[in-house]
Amino acid sequence: MVFSNKALSISPSSTLAIDAKAKKMRSEGIDIIGFGAGEPDFDTPDHIKKAAIDAINAGFTKYTPASGTLELKQAICNKFKNDNGLDYKPSNIVISNGAKHSLVNAFQAICNPGDEVIIPTPAWVSYPEMVKITDGVPVYINCSEEEGFKFTLDKLEKAITDKTRAIVINSPSNPTGMIYSEEELRAIADLAVSKGIYVVSDEIYEKLVYDGYKHVSIASFNDKIKDLTIVVNGVSKSYSMTGWRIGYTASNEQIAKIMGNVQSHATSNPNSIAQKAALAALEGPQEIISEMAVEFVKRRDYMVERINSINGISCIKPNGAFYVMMNISKLVGKEIDGIKISGSDSFADALLEKANVALVPGSGFGTDIHVRLSYATSMENIVEGLNRIEKFLSK
């Protein structure tokens, strides 16, 4: 049998793979503590659910324009104005089936075969695969823990070639939780403008920032960088709406039109009912965001302190999102409970098998000496999970 070479080159998502394995073990009656989730454990607020129910009852269950409804696009424009100081029109906005879909649209709109897209690592597992799907070539900048998991301008300049089409910025970051400062973003913006390079700015975690940090959109500095930036966002993380699948982009009108055309053939419109729910999220009460942030800070602080108290592992404190990158470099090469730890994959497998704890190996993110833990789970689970990790490492 013959299959698509491009499709065969795409790796499965390691974050979803570990979650599936943990769910299978749970279905077999095994008590698993999961740190793999990339979604808030809070319920979607009632007023958002009610808007969806009202939409169904009103018969709002048909096709909408392929790139989304005008009323939701206008609400997104208002959000950009109020939150980010960005002026967009509905013609700049494309609403998609989740931010993942938005990102694929973005790369499809700007990449030709062989074009290079710079991705700082550790990076979310899907970025490289998305670039490959669109015939682009991912180029990696390794960002060390000592650098706060952020690249320097010097590293960025060295990564740029005559084939560079775009750079991906994810701030706050999955998987590291790091945030680029306004000063750092301005320097990146100036370089992108001078080279004529697009910026794909994934800002899906923008509301989940802590310790007095402020999210700044790179597109907000001036018209030149705004014209080169595709801002990606959505309602999944901020409003605990991961399963509703509504993401969106803001870009110049030409790129927006291309993305809309592509989407019209790939999927047509995003779910009509979920669009009404997203409208309610953006225009309704915003308390859920601050409530989640307060709880996430408590969980993060406990997790960071506890990890750094256990022999053999460590981490730095993230300032956004809901992930911790745990350093396991001191464990590599050692044998624990009869299992040789050769890197993040073997550590994650051993922990799941021996301690019934699921976390995500760093290999999929571009670092084999780290694993990712999500604190988007209850404090009770965090305490028990870390107890199990400490017990496992003491064997």
Coordinates of C-alpha atoms in Angstrom, one line a residue:
M1 CA 0.0 0.0 0.0
V2 CA 1.2 3.5 -0.8
F3 CA 0.6 6.4 1.5
S4 CA 1.4 10.1 1.5
N5 CA 5.0 10.8 2.3
K6 CA 4.0 14.1 3.9
A7 CA 1.4 12.5 6.1
L8 CA 3.9 9.7 7.1
S9 CA 6.4 12.4 8.2
I10 CA 4.0 13.8 10.8
S11 CA 4.5 12.6 14.3
P12 CA 1.6 12.0 16.7
S13 CA 1.1 14.5 19.5
S14 CA 3.1 13.3 22.6
T15 CA 0.8 15.3 24.9
L16 CA -2.3 13.5 23.6
A17 CA -0.5 10.1 23.5
I18 CA 0.4 10.1 27.2
D19 CA -3.1 11.3 28.1
A20 CA -4.6 8.4 26.1
K21 CA -2.4 5.9 27.8
A22 CA -3.3 7.2 31.2
K23 CA -7.0 7.1 30.3
K24 CA -6.7 3.5 29.2
M25 CA -5.1 2.6 32.5
R26 CA -7.9 4.4 34.4
S27 CA -10.5 2.4 32.4
E28 CA -8.8 -0.7 33.7
G29 CA -9.4 0.5 37.3
I30 CA -5.9 1.8 37.9
D31 CA -5.7 5.0 40.1
I32 CA -3.7 7.4 37.9
I33 CA -2.7 10.9 38.8
G34 CA -2.5 12.9 35.6
F35 CA -0.2 15.9 35.1
G36 CA -0.6 15.8 31.3
A37 CA -3.7 17.9 30.8
G38 CA -3.4 21.0 28.7
E39 CA -6.8 22.3 29.8
P40 CA -8.1 24.1 32.9
D41 CA -10.0 21.7 35.3
F42 CA -12.6 24.4 35.9
D43 CA -16.1 24.0 34.3
T44 CA -17.2 26.3 31.5
P45 CA -19.1 29.2 33.2
D46 CA -22.9 28.8 33.3
H47 CA -23.7 32.0 31.3
I48 CA -21.5 30.6 28.4
K49 CA -23.3 27.2 28.5
K50 CA -26.7 29.0 28.6
A51 CA -25.8 31.0 25.5
A52 CA -25.1 27.7 23.6
I53 CA -28.4 26.2 24.8
D54 CA -30.2 29.4 23.8
A55 CA -28.6 29.2 20.4
I56 CA -29.8 25.6 19.9
N57 CA -33.3 26.5 21.1
A58 CA -33.4 29.5 18.7
G59 CA -32.4 27.3 15.8
F60 CA -29.0 28.8 15.4
T61 CA -27.7 25.5 14.1
K62 CA -27.0 26.2 10.4
Y63 CA -24.0 27.3 8.4
T64 CA -22.5 30.7 9.2
P65 CA -20.0 32.5 7.0
A66 CA -16.9 30.3 6.6
S67 CA -14.6 32.6 8.6
G68 CA -17.2 33.2 11.4
T69 CA -20.1 35.4 12.2
L70 CA -19.8 39.2 12.0
E71 CA -21.0 39.7 15.6
L72 CA -18.3 37.4 17.0
K73 CA -15.7 39.0 14.8
Q74 CA -16.7 42.4 16.1
A75 CA -16.5 41.2 19.7
I76 CA -13.0 39.9 19.0
C77 CA -12.1 43.3 17.5
N78 CA -13.3 44.9 20.7
K79 CA -11.3 42.5 22.8
F80 CA -8.1 43.3 20.9
K81 CA -8.8 47.0 21.3
N82 CA -9.5 46.8 25.0
D83 CA -6.9 44.2 26.0
N84 CA -4.1 44.8 23.6
G85 CA -4.4 48.3 22.2
L86 CA -4.8 46.9 18.7
D87 CA -7.2 48.2 16.1
Y88 CA -8.7 45.6 13.8
K89 CA -11.7 45.4 11.6
P90 CA -13.9 42.3 11.1
S91 CA -12.1 41.8 7.8
N92 CA -8.9 41.2 9.7
I93 CA -10.4 38.3 11.8
V94 CA -10.8 34.6 10.9
I95 CA -12.6 32.4 13.4
S96 CA -11.6 28.7 13.3
N97 CA -12.2 25.4 14.9
G98 CA -9.7 26.0 17.8
A99 CA -6.4 27.8 17.9
K100 CA -4.7 24.7 16.4
H101 CA -6.8 25.2 13.3
S102 CA -5.9 28.9 13.3
L103 CA -2.2 28.1 13.4
V104 CA -2.5 25.6 10.5
N105 CA -4.4 28.2 8.5
A106 CA -1.6 30.8 9.3
F107 CA 1.2 28.5 8.1
Q108 CA -0.8 27.6 5.0
A109 CA -1.3 31.2 4.1
I110 CA 2.4 32.2 4.3
C111 CA 4.5 29.1 3.6
N112 CA 5.8 27.9 0.3
P113 CA 7.7 24.6 -0.1
G114 CA 11.1 24.9 1.5
D115 CA 10.3 28.1 3.5
E116 CA 11.8 28.1 7.0
V117 CA 9.9 28.8 10.1
I118 CA 11.9 29.5 13.2
I119 CA 10.6 27.8 16.4
P120 CA 12.3 28.4 19.8
T121 CA 12.5 25.2 21.8
P122 CA 11.3 23.9 24.2
A123 CA 8.2 24.4 22.1
W124 CA 4.6 23.1 21.9
V125 CA 4.7 19.8 20.1
S126 CA 2.4 20.7 17.3
Y127 CA 4.3 23.7 15.8
P128 CA 6.9 21.7 13.9
E129 CA 4.3 19.3 12.6
M130 CA 2.1 22.1 11.4
V131 CA 4.9 23.7 9.6
K132 CA 5.7 20.4 7.9
I133 CA 2.1 19.9 6.9
T134 CA 2.3 23.2 5.0
D135 CA 5.5 22.2 3.2
G136 CA 7.6 24.5 5.4
V137 CA 10.8 23.6 7.2
P138 CA 11.0 24.0 11.0
V139 CA 14.3 25.6 12.2
Y140 CA 14.9 25.4 15.9
I141 CA 16.5 27.8 18.4
N142 CA 17.5 25.9 21.6
C143 CA 16.6 28.0 24.6
S144 CA 18.2 26.7 27.8
E145 CA 16.8 26.7 31.3
E146 CA 19.7 29.1 32.3
E147 CA 18.3 31.6 29.7
G148 CA 14.8 31.2 31.2
F149 CA 13.8 29.1 28.2
K150 CA 13.9 32.3 26.0
F151 CA 16.1 32.9 23.0
T152 CA 18.5 35.8 22.7
L153 CA 18.5 38.2 19.8
D154 CA 21.9 37.0 18.8
K155 CA 20.6 33.4 18.5
L156 CA 17.6 34.7 16.4
E157 CA 19.9 36.6 14.0
K158 CA 22.0 33.5 13.5
A159 CA 19.0 31.3 12.7
I160 CA 17.7 33.7 10.0
T161 CA 18.5 32.7 6.4
D162 CA 17.3 33.9 3.0
K163 CA 14.7 31.1 3.3
T164 CA 13.2 32.3 6.6
R165 CA 9.6 33.1 6.3
A166 CA 8.4 33.4 9.9
I167 CA 9.2 33.1 13.5
V168 CA 6.9 31.6 16.1
I169 CA 6.4 33.5 19.4
N170 CA 4.4 31.7 22.2
S171 CA 4.2 34.0 25.2
P172 CA 3.1 32.8 27.8
S173 CA 4.6 29.6 26.7
N174 CA 3.5 26.0 26.5
P175 CA 5.4 24.1 27.8
T176 CA 7.7 26.4 29.9
G177 CA 5.3 29.1 31.2
M178 CA 7.9 31.8 30.3
I179 CA 6.9 35.3 29.2
Y180 CA 8.8 37.6 26.9
S181 CA 9.1 41.1 28.3
E182 CA 8.0 44.2 26.3
E183 CA 11.7 45.1 25.8
E184 CA 12.5 41.6 24.4
L185 CA 9.5 41.7 22.1
R186 CA 10.4 45.1 20.8
A187 CA 13.8 43.9 19.8
I188 CA 12.3 40.9 18.1
A189 CA 9.8 43.1 16.3
D190 CA 12.5 45.5 15.1
L191 CA 14.5 42.6 13.7
A192 CA 11.4 41.0 12.0
V193 CA 10.6 44.3 10.4
S194 CA 14.1 44.9 9.2
K195 CA 14.2 41.4 7.6
G196 CA 10.6 41.4 6.4
I197 CA 9.8 38.2 8.4
Y198 CA 6.4 37.2 9.5
V199 CA 5.7 36.7 13.2
V200 CA 3.1 34.0 14.2
S201 CA 2.3 35.1 17.8
D202 CA 0.4 32.5 19.7
E203 CA -1.2 34.3 22.6
I204 CA -3.7 31.7 23.8
Y205 CA -2.4 31.9 27.4
E206 CA -2.4 35.7 27.6
K207 CA -4.9 35.9 30.5
L208 CA -2.9 33.5 32.6
V209 CA 0.0 35.6 33.8
Y210 CA 1.2 35.9 37.4
D211 CA 3.5 37.8 39.8
G212 CA 2.7 41.2 38.3
Y213 CA 3.8 40.3 34.8
K214 CA 1.9 41.8 31.9
H215 CA 1.1 40.3 28.6
V216 CA 2.1 42.4 25.7
S217 CA 1.2 41.6 22.1
I218 CA 4.1 42.0 19.7
A219 CA 1.6 43.4 17.1
S220 CA 0.9 46.4 19.3
F221 CA 4.2 48.3 18.8
N222 CA 3.7 49.9 15.4
D223 CA 1.9 49.4 12.1
K224 CA 4.9 47.7 10.4
I225 CA 5.1 44.8 12.9
K226 CA 1.3 44.7 13.1
D227 CA 1.2 44.1 9.3
L228 CA 3.7 41.3 9.6
T229 CA 2.1 39.6 12.6
I230 CA -0.6 36.9 12.7
V231 CA -2.0 37.0 16.2
V232 CA -3.5 33.6 17.3
N233 CA -5.8 33.4 20.2
G234 CA -9.0 31.7 21.4
V235 CA -11.4 31.0 24.2
S236 CA -10.1 27.6 25.2
K237 CA -7.7 28.4 28.1
S238 CA -9.1 31.7 29.4
Y239 CA -12.7 30.6 29.7
S240 CA -12.1 26.8 30.2
M241 CA -13.7 26.1 26.8
T242 CA -11.2 23.6 25.3
G243 CA -13.8 21.3 23.9
W244 CA -15.8 24.1 22.3
R245 CA -13.1 24.5 19.7
I246 CA -13.1 28.2 18.9
G247 CA -9.9 29.9 18.0
Y248 CA -9.2 33.0 16.0
T249 CA -6.5 35.1 14.2
A250 CA -6.0 38.7 13.5
S251 CA -3.8 39.7 10.6
N252 CA -3.6 42.0 7.6
E253 CA -6.6 41.7 5.3
Q254 CA -4.7 39.9 2.5
I255 CA -3.6 37.1 4.8
A256 CA -7.0 37.0 6.5
K257 CA -8.6 36.5 3.1
I258 CA -6.3 33.7 2.1
M259 CA -6.9 31.9 5.5
G260 CA -10.6 32.4 5.0
N261 CA -10.5 30.9 1.5
V262 CA -8.5 27.9 2.7
Q263 CA -10.8 27.3 5.6
S264 CA -13.9 27.6 3.4
H265 CA -12.7 24.4 1.6
A266 CA -11.2 22.6 4.5
T267 CA -13.9 22.8 7.2
S268 CA -16.3 25.6 6.3
N269 CA -17.4 27.6 9.3
P270 CA -16.5 26.9 13.0
N271 CA -19.4 25.4 15.0
S272 CA -22.3 27.8 15.0
I273 CA -23.4 27.1 18.6
A274 CA -19.9 27.4 19.9
Q275 CA -19.6 30.8 18.2
K276 CA -22.6 32.0 20.3
A277 CA -20.9 30.6 23.4
A278 CA -17.6 32.4 22.5
L279 CA -19.5 35.6 22.1
A280 CA -21.0 35.2 25.6
A281 CA -17.5 34.5 26.9
L282 CA -16.0 37.6 25.4
E283 CA -18.8 40.0 26.3
G284 CA -19.9 38.5 29.6
P285 CA -18.5 38.4 33.1
Q286 CA -14.8 37.9 33.3
E287 CA -14.5 36.7 36.9
I288 CA -13.5 33.2 35.9
I289 CA -10.2 34.4 34.6
S290 CA -9.1 35.9 37.9
E291 CA -10.5 33.0 39.8
M292 CA -8.5 30.5 37.8
A293 CA -5.4 32.7 38.0
V294 CA -5.6 32.8 41.8
E295 CA -5.9 29.1 42.1
F296 CA -3.2 28.4 39.5
V297 CA -0.7 30.5 41.5
K298 CA -1.4 28.5 44.6
R299 CA -0.9 25.3 42.8
R300 CA 2.2 26.5 40.9
D301 CA 3.9 27.7 44.1
Y302 CA 3.3 24.4 45.9
M303 CA 4.5 22.4 42.9
V304 CA 7.6 24.4 42.4
E305 CA 8.6 24.4 46.0
R306 CA 7.9 20.7 46.3
I307 CA 9.8 19.7 43.2
N308 CA 12.9 21.7 44.3
S309 CA 12.8 19.9 47.7
I310 CA 13.1 16.4 46.1
N311 CA 16.5 15.0 45.4
G312 CA 17.3 14.5 41.7
I313 CA 14.8 16.9 40.2
S314 CA 14.4 20.6 40.0
C315 CA 12.5 23.4 38.1
I316 CA 12.4 27.1 37.7
K317 CA 9.2 29.1 38.5
P318 CA 7.1 29.8 35.4
N319 CA 5.3 33.2 35.2
G320 CA 2.3 32.2 33.0
A321 CA 0.2 29.4 31.6
F322 CA -0.2 26.3 33.9
Y323 CA 2.9 24.2 33.3
V324 CA 6.2 23.4 35.0
M325 CA 9.2 22.0 33.2
M326 CA 10.9 19.6 35.6
N327 CA 14.6 19.0 35.1
I328 CA 15.5 15.3 35.3
S329 CA 19.1 15.6 34.0
K330 CA 20.5 14.2 37.3
L331 CA 18.5 11.1 36.8
V332 CA 19.6 10.3 33.2
G333 CA 21.9 7.2 33.2
K334 CA 20.6 6.0 36.5
E335 CA 18.5 2.9 37.3
I336 CA 15.3 3.4 39.3
D337 CA 13.2 0.5 40.5
G338 CA 14.8 -1.7 37.9
I339 CA 14.4 0.7 35.0
K340 CA 17.2 2.5 33.3
I341 CA 16.5 6.2 32.8
S342 CA 17.9 7.2 29.4
G343 CA 15.9 10.3 28.9
S344 CA 12.4 11.9 29.3
D345 CA 10.5 9.1 27.5
S346 CA 11.9 6.3 29.6
F347 CA 11.4 8.4 32.8
A348 CA 7.7 9.2 31.8
D349 CA 7.1 5.5 31.0
A350 CA 8.7 4.3 34.3
L351 CA 6.7 6.8 36.3
L352 CA 3.4 5.8 34.7
E353 CA 4.2 2.0 35.1
K354 CA 5.7 2.1 38.6
A355 CA 4.1 5.1 40.3
N356 CA 0.8 5.5 38.3
V357 CA 1.7 9.1 37.6
A358 CA 1.2 10.5 34.0
L359 CA 3.3 13.5 32.8
V360 CA 4.6 14.5 29.4
P361 CA 8.1 13.7 28.2
G362 CA 10.1 16.7 27.1
S363 CA 11.4 14.9 23.9
G364 CA 8.3 16.1 22.0
F365 CA 9.0 19.7 23.1
G366 CA 12.7 19.6 22.0
T367 CA 14.4 18.8 25.4
D368 CA 15.1 15.3 26.6
I369 CA 16.2 16.4 30.1
H370 CA 12.9 17.8 31.1
V371 CA 9.3 16.6 31.6
R372 CA 6.2 18.7 31.6
L373 CA 3.8 18.8 34.5
S374 CA 0.5 20.6 34.3
Y375 CA -1.0 22.2 37.4
A376 CA -4.4 22.4 35.8
T377 CA -5.6 19.8 38.2
S378 CA -6.7 19.8 41.8
M379 CA -4.3 20.6 44.7
E380 CA -5.2 17.2 46.1
N381 CA -4.0 15.5 42.9
I382 CA -0.8 17.6 42.9
V383 CA 0.0 16.7 46.4
E384 CA -0.6 13.0 45.9
G385 CA 1.2 13.0 42.5
L386 CA 4.3 14.6 43.9
N387 CA 4.2 12.2 46.9
R388 CA 4.3 9.3 44.4
I389 CA 7.1 10.9 42.4
E390 CA 9.2 11.4 45.6
K391 CA 8.5 7.8 46.6
F392 CA 9.5 6.5 43.2
L393 CA 12.7 8.5 43.2
S394 CA 13.7 7.2 46.6
K395 CA 13.8 3.6 45.4

